[in-house]
Tab-separated table of C-alpha atoms in Angstrom:
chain	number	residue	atom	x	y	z
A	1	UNK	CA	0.000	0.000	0.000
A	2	UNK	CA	1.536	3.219	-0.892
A	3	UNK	CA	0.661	7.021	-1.660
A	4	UNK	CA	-0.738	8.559	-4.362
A	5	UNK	CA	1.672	10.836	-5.168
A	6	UNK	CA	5.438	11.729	-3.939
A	7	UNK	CA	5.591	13.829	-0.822
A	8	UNK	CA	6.270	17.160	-1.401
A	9	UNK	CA	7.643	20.617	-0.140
A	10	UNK	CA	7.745	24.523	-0.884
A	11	UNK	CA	9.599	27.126	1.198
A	12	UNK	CA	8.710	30.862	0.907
A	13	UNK	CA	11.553	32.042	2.623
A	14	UNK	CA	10.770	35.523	3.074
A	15	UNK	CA	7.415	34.823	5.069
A	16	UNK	CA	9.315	31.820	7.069
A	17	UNK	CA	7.108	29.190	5.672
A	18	UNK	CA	7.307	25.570	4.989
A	19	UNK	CA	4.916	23.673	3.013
A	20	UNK	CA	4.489	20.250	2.784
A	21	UNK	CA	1.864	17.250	1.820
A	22	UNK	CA	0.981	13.759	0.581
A	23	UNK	CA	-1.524	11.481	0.167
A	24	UNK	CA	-1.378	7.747	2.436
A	25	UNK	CA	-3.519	5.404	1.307
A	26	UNK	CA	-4.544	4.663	4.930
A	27	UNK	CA	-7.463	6.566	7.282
A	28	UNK	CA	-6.668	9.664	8.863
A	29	UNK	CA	-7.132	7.668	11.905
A	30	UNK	CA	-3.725	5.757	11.112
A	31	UNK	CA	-1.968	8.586	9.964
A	32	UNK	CA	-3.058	10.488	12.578
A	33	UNK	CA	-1.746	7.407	15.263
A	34	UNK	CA	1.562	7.078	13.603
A	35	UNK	CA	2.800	10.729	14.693
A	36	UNK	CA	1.410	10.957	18.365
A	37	UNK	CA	1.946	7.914	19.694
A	38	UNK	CA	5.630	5.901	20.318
A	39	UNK	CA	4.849	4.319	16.697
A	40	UNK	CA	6.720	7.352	15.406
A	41	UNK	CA	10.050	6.058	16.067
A	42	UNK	CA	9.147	3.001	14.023
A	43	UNK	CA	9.775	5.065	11.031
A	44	UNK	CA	11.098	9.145	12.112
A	45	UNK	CA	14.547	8.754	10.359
A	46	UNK	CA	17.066	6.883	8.563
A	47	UNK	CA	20.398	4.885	9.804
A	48	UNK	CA	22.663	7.466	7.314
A	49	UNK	CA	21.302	10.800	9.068
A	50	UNK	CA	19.671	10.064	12.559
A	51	UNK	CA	17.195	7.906	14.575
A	52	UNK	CA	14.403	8.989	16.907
A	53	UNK	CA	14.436	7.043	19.974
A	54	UNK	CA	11.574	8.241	21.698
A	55	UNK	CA	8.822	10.562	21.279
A	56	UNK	CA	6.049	11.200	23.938
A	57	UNK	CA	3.453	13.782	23.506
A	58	UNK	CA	-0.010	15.143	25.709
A	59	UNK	CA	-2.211	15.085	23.828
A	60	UNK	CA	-4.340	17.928	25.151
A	61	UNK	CA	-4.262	22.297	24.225
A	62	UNK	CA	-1.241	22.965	26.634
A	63	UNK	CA	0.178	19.549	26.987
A	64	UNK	CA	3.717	19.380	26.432
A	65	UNK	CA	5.628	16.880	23.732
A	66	UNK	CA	9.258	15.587	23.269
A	67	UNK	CA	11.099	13.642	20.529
A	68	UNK	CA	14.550	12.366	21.924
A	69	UNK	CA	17.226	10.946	19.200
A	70	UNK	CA	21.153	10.155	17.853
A	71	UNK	CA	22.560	11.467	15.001
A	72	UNK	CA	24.932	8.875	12.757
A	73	UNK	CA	27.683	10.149	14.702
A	74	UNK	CA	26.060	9.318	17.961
A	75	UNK	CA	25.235	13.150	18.955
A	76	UNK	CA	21.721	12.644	21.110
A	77	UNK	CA	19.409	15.651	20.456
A	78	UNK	CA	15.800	15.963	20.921
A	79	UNK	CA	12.645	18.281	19.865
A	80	UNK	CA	10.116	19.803	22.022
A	81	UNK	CA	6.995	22.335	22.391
A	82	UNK	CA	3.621	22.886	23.354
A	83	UNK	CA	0.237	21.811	21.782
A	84	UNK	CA	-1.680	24.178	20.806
A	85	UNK	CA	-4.552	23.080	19.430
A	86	UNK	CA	-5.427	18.967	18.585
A	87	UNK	CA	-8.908	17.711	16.862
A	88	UNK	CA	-7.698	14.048	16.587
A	89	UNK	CA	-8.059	12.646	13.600
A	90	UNK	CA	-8.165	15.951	11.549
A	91	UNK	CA	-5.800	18.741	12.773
A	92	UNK	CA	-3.165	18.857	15.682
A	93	UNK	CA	-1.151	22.328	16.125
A	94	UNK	CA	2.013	22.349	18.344
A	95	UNK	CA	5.428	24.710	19.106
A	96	UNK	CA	8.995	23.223	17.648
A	97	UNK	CA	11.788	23.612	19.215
A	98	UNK	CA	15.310	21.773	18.233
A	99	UNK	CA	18.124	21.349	20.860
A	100	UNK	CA	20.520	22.440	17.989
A	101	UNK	CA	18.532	25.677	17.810
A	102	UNK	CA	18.879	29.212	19.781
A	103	UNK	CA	15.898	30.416	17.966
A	104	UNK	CA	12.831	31.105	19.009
A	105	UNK	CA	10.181	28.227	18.682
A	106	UNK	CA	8.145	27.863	15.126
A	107	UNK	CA	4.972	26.255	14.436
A	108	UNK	CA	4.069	22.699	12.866
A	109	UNK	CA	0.426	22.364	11.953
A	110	UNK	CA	-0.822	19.384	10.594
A	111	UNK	CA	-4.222	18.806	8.532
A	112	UNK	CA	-5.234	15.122	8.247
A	113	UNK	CA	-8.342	15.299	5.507
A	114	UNK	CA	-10.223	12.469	4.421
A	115	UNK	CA	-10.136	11.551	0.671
A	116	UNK	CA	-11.316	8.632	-1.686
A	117	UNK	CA	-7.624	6.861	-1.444
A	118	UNK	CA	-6.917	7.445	2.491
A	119	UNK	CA	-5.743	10.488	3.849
A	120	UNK	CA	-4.358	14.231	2.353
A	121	UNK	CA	-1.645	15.047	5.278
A	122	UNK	CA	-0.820	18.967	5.010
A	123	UNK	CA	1.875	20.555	7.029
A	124	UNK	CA	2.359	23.899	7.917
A	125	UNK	CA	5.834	24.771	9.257
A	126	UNK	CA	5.817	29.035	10.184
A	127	UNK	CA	7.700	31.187	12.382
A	128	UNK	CA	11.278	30.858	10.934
A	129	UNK	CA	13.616	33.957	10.899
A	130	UNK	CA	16.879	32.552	9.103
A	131	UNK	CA	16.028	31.985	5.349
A	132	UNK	CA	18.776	29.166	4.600
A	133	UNK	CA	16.616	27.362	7.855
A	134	UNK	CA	13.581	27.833	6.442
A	135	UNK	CA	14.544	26.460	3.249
A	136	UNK	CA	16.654	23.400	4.850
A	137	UNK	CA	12.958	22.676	6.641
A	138	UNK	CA	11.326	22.213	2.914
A	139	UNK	CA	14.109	19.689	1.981
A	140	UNK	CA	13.226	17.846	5.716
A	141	UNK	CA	9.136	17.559	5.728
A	142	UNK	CA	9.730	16.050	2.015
A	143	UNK	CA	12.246	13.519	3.399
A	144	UNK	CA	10.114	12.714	6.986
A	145	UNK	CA	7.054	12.581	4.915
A	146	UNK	CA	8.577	10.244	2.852
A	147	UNK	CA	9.737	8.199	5.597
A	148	UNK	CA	6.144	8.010	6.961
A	149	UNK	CA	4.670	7.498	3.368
A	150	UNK	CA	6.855	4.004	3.986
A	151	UNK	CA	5.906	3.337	7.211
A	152	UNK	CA	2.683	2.134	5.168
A	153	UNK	CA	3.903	0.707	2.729
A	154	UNK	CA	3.609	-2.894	3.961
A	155	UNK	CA	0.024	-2.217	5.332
A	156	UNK	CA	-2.549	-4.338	5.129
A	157	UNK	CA	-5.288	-3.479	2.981
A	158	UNK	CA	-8.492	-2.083	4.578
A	159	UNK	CA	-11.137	-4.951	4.397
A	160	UNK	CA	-14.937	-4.257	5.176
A	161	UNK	CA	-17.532	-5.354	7.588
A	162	UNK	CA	-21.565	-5.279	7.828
A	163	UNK	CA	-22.553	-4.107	11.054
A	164	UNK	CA	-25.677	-3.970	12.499
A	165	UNK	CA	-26.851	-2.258	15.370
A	166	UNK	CA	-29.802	-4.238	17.508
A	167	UNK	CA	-31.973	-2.471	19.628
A	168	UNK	CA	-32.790	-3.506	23.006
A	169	UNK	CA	-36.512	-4.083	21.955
A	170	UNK	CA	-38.540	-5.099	18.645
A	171	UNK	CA	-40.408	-1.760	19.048
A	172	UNK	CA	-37.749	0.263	19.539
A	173	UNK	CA	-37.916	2.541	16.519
A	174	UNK	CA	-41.334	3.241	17.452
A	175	UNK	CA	-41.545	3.848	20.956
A	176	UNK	CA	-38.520	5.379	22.197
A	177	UNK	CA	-38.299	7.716	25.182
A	178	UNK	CA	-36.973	11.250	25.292
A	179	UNK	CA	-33.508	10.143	26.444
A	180	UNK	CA	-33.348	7.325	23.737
A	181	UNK	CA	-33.802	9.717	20.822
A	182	UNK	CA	-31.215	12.142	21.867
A	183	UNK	CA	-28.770	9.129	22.530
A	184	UNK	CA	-30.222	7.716	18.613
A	185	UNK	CA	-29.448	11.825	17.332
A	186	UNK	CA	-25.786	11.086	18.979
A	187	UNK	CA	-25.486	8.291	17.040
A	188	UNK	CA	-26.494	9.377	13.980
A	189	UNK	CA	-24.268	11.940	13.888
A	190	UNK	CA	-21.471	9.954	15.003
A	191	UNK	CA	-21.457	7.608	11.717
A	192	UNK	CA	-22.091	10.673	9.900
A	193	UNK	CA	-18.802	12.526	11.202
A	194	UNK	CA	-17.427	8.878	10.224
A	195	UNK	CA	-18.949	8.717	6.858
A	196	UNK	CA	-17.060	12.026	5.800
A	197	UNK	CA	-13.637	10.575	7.717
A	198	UNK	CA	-13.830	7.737	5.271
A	199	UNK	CA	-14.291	4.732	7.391
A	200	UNK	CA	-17.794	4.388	6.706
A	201	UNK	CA	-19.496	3.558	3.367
A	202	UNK	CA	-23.389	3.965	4.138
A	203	UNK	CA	-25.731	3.376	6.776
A	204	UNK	CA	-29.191	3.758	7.749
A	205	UNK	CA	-32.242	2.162	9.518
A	206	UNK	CA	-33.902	-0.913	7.895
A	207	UNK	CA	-37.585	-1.572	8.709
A	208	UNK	CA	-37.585	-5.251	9.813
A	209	UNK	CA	-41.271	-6.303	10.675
A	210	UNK	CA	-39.486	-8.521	13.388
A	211	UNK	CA	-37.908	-5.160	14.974
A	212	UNK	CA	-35.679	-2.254	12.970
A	213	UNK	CA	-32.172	-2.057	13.612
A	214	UNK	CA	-29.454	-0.490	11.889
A	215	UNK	CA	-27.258	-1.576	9.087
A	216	UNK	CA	-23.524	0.358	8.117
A	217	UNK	CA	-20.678	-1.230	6.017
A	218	UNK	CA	-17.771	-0.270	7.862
A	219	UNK	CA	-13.760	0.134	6.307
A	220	UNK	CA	-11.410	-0.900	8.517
A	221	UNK	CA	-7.616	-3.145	9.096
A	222	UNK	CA	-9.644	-5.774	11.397
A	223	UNK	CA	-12.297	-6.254	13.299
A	224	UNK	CA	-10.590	-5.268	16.611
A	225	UNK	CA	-10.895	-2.242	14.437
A	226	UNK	CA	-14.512	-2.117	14.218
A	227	UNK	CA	-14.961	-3.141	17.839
A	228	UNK	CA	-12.691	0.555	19.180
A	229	UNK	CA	-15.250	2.102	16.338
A	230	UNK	CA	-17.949	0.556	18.752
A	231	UNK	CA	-17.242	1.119	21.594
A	232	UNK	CA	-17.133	4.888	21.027
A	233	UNK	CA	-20.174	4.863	19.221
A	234	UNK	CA	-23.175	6.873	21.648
A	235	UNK	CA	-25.902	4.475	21.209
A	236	UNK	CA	-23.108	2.139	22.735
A	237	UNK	CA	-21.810	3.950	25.348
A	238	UNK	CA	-24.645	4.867	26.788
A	239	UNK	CA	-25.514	1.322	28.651
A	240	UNK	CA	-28.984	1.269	27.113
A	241	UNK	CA	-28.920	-2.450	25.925
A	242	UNK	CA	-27.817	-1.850	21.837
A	243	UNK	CA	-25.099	-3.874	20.619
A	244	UNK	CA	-23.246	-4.731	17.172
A	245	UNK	CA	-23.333	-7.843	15.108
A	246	UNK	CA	-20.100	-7.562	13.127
A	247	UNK	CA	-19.709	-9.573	9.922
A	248	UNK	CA	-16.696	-9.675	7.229
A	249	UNK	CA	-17.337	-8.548	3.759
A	250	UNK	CA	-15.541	-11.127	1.021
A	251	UNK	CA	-15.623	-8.352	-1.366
A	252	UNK	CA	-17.277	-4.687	-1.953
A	253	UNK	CA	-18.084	-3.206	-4.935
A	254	UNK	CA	-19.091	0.582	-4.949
């Protein structure tokens, strides 16, 4: 499984600005994952020009992060800020600042959007006062974006499931209370906010004369997949008796 197309960068040196993206043909979910959590040193170098050995972040407006690595010579450094803002899966915002650096700390913003193939990863580098470091910057998100381009590479491809959502009752659809259709508005717009990330194909209600219940096809690595997807999912959460039937797709055609 690869990308799209190549990652790429721009500088505009006078305005201290780095540009970079790429498509990954994996959710933003993954993506997302694979740069705030300790899976980042799986990939966050190269044994010719330096390792990361550790990278911890919080992932909360404030929270602090730290990247900790060894250049080929053996050097340690490490990379640190604040977060500033963080909508996980689709935008996290935090301060950069090198140990090999006196200047003041820039600004990495990533954008994680949604598209047919996986996810369009944007990243906006700003704040930098030296020109030759600004442009150096363009030449390093096109190389770590690379590198994380290939941490997917070897991914398994998404598969699908049919899930359906049973109510706790055959009347259920009919006769809910007050509380049940605000929980039932919850979920709805839970699969919808999960129908525009990608992961979901279509859902809906189907009219059973034994009892409604709901019906989604769901994209996703494995069913342990689909079962996190669950267990967020409000008209799960709540304790009100609903519960998935998950069953693999062979194939889907759409």
């Amino acid at each position: 499984m690869t990308s799209k197309a190549q990652a790429r960068a721009i500088a505009d040196v006078e305005k201290g600005i780095v540009l970079a993206t790429v498509d990954i043909a994996v959710p933003p979910e993954r993506v997302f994952k694979a740069l705030t959590t300790d899976e980042l040193t799986q990939w966050w170098g190269s044994a010719e020009l330096y390792r990361t050995t550790k990278h911890d972040i919080d992932l909360r407006v404030g929270g602090k992060w730290r990247s900790e690595g060894v250049g080929n010579d053996g050097t340690p450094f490490h990379v640190g800020g604040e977060v500033l803002e963080v909508e996980a899966p689709s935008k996290l915002v935090y301060t950069w600042k090198p140990s090999w650096d006196n200047a003041e700390p820039s600004i990495v913003a990533y954008r994680f959007e949604a598209i047919a193939e996986g996810t369009r990863l944007t990243v906006r580098h700003s704040g930098f006062q030296n020109p030759n470091t600004c442009a150096d910057h363009a030449n390093g998100w096109e190389r770590v974006l690379s590198w994380l381009t290939g941490n997917f590479a070897s991914a398994t491809p998404a598969r699908y499931f049919l899930v359906r959502l049973i109510a706790p009752r055959p009347t259920f659809m009919q006769d809910m209370n007050d509380e049940e259709r605000q929980m039932m508005m919850a979920h709805g717009q839970y699969w919808k906010q999960k129908l525009a990330e990608g992961s979901v194909i279509a859902f809906g209600p189907v009219m059973d004369p034994k009892g409604g219940w709901g019906v989604g096809i769901v994209k996703a690595q494995d069913e342990a997949e689909v079962r996190v997807f669950e267990a967020a999912d409000p008209a799960i959460s709540s304790g009100r008796g609903l519960y998935y039937e998950v069953l693999p797709m062979m194939a889907a055609v759409y």
